[in-house]
Short mmCIF file of C-alpha atoms and ligand atoms in Angstrom, two decimals:
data_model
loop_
_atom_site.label_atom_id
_atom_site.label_comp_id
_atom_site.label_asym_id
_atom_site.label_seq_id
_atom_site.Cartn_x
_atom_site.Cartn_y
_atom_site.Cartn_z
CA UNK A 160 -4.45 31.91 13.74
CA UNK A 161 -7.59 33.11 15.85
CA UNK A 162 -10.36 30.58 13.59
CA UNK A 163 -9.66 26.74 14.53
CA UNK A 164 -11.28 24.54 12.28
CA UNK A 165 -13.57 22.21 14.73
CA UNK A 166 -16.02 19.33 13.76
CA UNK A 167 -14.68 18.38 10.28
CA UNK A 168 -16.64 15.88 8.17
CA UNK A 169 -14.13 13.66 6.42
CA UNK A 170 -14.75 12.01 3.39
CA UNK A 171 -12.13 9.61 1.45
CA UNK A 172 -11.28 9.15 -2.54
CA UNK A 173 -8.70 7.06 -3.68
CA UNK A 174 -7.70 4.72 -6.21
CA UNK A 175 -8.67 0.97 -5.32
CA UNK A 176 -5.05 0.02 -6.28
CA UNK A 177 -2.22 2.17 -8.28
CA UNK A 178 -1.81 -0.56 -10.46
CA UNK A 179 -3.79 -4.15 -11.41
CA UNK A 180 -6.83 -2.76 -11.00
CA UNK A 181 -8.53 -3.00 -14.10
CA UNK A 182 -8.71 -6.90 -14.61
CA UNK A 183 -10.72 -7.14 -11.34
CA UNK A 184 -13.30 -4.00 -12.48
CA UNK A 185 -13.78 -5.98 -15.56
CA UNK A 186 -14.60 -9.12 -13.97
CA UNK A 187 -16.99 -7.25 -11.94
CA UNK A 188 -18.73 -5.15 -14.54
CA UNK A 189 -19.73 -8.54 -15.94
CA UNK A 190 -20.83 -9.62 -12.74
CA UNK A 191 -23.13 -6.94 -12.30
CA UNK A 192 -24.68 -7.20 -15.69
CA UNK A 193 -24.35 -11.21 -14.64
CA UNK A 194 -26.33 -10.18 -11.51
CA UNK A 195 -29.38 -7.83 -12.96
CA UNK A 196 -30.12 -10.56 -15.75
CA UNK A 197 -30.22 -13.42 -13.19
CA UNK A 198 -32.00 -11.21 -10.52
CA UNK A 199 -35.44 -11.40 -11.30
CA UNK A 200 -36.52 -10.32 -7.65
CA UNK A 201 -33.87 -7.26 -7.45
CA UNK A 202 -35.15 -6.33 -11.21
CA UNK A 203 -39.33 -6.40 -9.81
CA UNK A 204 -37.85 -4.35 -6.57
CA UNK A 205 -35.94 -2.11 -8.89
CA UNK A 206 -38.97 -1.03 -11.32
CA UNK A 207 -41.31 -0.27 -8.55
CA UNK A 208 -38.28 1.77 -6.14
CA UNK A 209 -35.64 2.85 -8.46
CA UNK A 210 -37.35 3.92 -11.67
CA UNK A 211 -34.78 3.43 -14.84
CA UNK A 212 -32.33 1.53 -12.70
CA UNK A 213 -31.11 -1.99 -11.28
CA UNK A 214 -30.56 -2.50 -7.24
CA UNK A 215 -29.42 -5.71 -5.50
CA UNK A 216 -30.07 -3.92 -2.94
CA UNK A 217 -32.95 -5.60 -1.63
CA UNK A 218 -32.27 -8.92 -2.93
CA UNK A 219 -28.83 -9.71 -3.11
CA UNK A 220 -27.31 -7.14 -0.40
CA UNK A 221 -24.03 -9.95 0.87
CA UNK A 222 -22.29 -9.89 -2.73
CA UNK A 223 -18.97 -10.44 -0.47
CA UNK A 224 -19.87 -14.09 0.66
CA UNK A 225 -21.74 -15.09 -2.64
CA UNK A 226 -18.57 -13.75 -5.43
CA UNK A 227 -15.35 -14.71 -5.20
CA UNK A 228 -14.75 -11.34 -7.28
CA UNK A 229 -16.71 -9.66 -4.89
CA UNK A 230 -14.57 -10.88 -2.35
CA UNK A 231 -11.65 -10.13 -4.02
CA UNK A 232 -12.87 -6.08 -3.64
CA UNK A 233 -13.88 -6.31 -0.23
CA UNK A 234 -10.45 -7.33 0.75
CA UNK A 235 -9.24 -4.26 -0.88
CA UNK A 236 -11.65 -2.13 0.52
CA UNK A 237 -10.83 -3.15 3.91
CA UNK A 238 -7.28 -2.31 3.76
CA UNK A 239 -9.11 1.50 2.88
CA UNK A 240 -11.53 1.46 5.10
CA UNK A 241 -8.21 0.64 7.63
CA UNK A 242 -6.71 3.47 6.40
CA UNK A 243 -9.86 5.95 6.84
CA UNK A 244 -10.81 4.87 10.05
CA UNK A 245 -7.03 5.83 11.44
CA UNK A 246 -7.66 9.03 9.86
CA UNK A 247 -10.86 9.66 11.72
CA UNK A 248 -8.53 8.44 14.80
CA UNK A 249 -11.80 6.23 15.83
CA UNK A 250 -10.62 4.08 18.90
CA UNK A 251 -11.89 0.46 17.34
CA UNK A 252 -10.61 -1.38 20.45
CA UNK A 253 -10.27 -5.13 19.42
CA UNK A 254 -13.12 -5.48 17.47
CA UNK A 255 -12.55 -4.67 13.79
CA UNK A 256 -15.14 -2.68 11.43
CA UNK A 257 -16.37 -5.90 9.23
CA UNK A 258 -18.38 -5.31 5.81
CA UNK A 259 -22.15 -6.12 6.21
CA UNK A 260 -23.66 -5.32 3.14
CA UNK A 261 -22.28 -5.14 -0.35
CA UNK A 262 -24.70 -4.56 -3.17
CA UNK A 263 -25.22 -3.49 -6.82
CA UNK A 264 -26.41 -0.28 -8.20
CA UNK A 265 -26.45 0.21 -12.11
CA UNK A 266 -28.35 3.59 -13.25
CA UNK A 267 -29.53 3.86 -16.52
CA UNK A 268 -31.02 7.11 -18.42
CA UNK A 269 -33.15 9.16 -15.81
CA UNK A 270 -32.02 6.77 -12.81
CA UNK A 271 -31.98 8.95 -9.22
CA UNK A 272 -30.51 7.45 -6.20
CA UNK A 273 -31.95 10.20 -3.35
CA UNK A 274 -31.21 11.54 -0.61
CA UNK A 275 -30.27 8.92 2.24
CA UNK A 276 -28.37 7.87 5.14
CA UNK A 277 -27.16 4.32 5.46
CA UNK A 278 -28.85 3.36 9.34
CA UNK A 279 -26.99 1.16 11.57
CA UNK A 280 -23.55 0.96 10.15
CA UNK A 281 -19.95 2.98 10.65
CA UNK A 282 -18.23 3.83 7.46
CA UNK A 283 -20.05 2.95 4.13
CA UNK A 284 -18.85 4.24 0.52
CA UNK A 285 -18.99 3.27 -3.29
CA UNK A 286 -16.28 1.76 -5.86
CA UNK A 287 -16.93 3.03 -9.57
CA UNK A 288 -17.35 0.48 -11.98
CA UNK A 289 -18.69 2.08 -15.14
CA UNK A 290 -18.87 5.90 -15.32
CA UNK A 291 -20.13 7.07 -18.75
CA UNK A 292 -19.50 10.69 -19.66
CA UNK A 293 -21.53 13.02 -17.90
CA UNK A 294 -22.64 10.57 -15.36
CA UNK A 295 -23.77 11.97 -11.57
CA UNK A 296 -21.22 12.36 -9.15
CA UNK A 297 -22.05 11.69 -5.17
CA UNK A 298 -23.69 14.65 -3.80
CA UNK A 299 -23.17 15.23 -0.04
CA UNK A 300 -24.91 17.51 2.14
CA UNK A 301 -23.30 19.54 5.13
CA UNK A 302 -24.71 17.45 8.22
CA UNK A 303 -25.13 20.43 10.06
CA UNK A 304 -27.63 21.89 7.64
CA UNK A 305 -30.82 21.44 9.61
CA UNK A 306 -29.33 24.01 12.19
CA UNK A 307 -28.60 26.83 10.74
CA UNK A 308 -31.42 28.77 11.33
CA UNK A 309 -30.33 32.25 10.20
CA UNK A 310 -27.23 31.63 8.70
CA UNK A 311 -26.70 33.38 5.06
CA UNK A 312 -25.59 31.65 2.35
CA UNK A 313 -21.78 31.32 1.45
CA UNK A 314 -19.93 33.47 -1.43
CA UNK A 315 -19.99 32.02 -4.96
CA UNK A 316 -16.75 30.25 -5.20
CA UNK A 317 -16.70 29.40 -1.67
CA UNK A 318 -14.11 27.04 -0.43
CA UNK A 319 -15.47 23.42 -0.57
CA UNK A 320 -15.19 22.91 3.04
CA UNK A 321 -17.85 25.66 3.54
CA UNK A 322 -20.44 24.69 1.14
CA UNK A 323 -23.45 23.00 2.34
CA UNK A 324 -23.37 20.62 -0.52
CA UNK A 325 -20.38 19.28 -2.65
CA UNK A 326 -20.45 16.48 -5.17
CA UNK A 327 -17.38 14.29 -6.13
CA UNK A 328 -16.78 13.69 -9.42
CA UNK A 329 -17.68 9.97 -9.91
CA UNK A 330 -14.38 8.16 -11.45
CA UNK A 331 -13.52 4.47 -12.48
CA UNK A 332 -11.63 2.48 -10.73
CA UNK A 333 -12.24 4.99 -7.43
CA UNK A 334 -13.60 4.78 -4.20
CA UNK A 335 -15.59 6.96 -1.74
CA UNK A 336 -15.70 6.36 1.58
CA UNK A 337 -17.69 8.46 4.44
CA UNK A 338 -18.88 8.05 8.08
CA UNK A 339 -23.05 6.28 7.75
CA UNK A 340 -24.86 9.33 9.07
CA UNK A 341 -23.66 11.60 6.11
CA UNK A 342 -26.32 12.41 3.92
CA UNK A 343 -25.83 11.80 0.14
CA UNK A 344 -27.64 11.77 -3.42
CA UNK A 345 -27.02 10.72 -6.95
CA UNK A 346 -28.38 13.23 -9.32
CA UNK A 347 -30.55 11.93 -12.43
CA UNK A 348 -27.82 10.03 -14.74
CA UNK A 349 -28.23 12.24 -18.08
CA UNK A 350 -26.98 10.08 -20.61
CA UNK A 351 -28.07 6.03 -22.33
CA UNK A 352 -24.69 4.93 -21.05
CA UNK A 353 -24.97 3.05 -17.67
CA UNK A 354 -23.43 4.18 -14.50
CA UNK A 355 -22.52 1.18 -12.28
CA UNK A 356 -21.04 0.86 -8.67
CA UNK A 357 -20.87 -1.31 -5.88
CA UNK A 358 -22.08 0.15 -2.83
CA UNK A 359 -21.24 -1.15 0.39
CA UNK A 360 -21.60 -1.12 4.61
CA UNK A 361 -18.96 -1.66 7.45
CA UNK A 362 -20.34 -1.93 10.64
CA UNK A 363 -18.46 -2.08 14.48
CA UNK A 364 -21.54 -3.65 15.87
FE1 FE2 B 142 -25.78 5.53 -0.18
#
């Protein structure tokens, strides 16, 4: 084989657990509603920044340490985040990756989460709560993209590893876990039904 495959960009998808899982997502699918109709200050951030949708983003970013049930999925998430960070074969030394930020995103008709980064963390990703039919997936973009100045654009059908963007399917229940710097969008949800998930940051520093 004369073409090595250098510089991959790894993202993860799994199951939270094989089995169990759905008494916890239940408990925190009435959280989040809990969450937006006690928010008042996330709900005022929300209509001016993220038009047809409900963030806790601003005001209630440490779900982990204020929910028991929150808790409850962070300890699962670190046990994948574990698992993803072996993967990348990232040298942690003894200090372990430790979730920062854990936060609630619930996207009604027309909602758009843009394109971003997530600044000053390591690994960050998103567990599905509540995926309606025909609700967004997560939309990454090839983090090489700026650079290619005069390259042409890949063959319809191209393998996914050589597309400059590839969304994954949005699934309850599932996680998605990538390195910070990858960029990634949520396209406009097209349906009434709401699309929720619990985004969330792990940071070494
Ligand atoms: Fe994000």
């Amino acid at each position: 084989m004369s073409t090595r495959l250098l510089f991959p960009t790894l993202v993860y998808q799994e199951r939270l657990r094989q089995r169990g899982w759905r008494t916890l997502n239940a408990r925190l699918l009435r959280e989040c509603r809990q969450l937006r109709a006690d928010d008042a200050a996330g709900r005022r951030w929300s209509a001016r920044n993220y038009p047809g949708g409900y963030t806790s983003y601003s005001s209630a970013h440490r779900m982990q340490r204020l929910s028991p049930t929150f808790a409850a999925l962070a300890r699962e998430l670190d046990r994948h985040v574990a698992r993803f960070t072996r993967t990348l074969q990232m040298d942690l030394g003894s200090r372990a990756l430790t979730m920062t930020d854990c936060w609630v995103n619930i996207m009604g008709r027309g909602a758009v989460h843009g394109l971003h980064l997530h600044p000053l963390s390591t690994i960050s990703g998103t567990y599905y709560v509540a995926v309606p039919a025909a609700a967004p997936g997560l939309k990454f973009e090839d983090p090489r993209l700026e650079r290619f100045m005069a390259a042409p654009p890949r063959v319809r059908g191209a393998r996914r590893a050589n597309r400059p963007w590839v969304t994954l399917p949005a699934r309850v229940g599932q996680l998605v876990l990538f390195e910070s710097w990858l960029r990634h969008e949520v396209a406009a949800n097209p349906g009434a039904g709401e699309r929720v998930s619990i985004s969330f940051n792990y940071s070494w520093f």
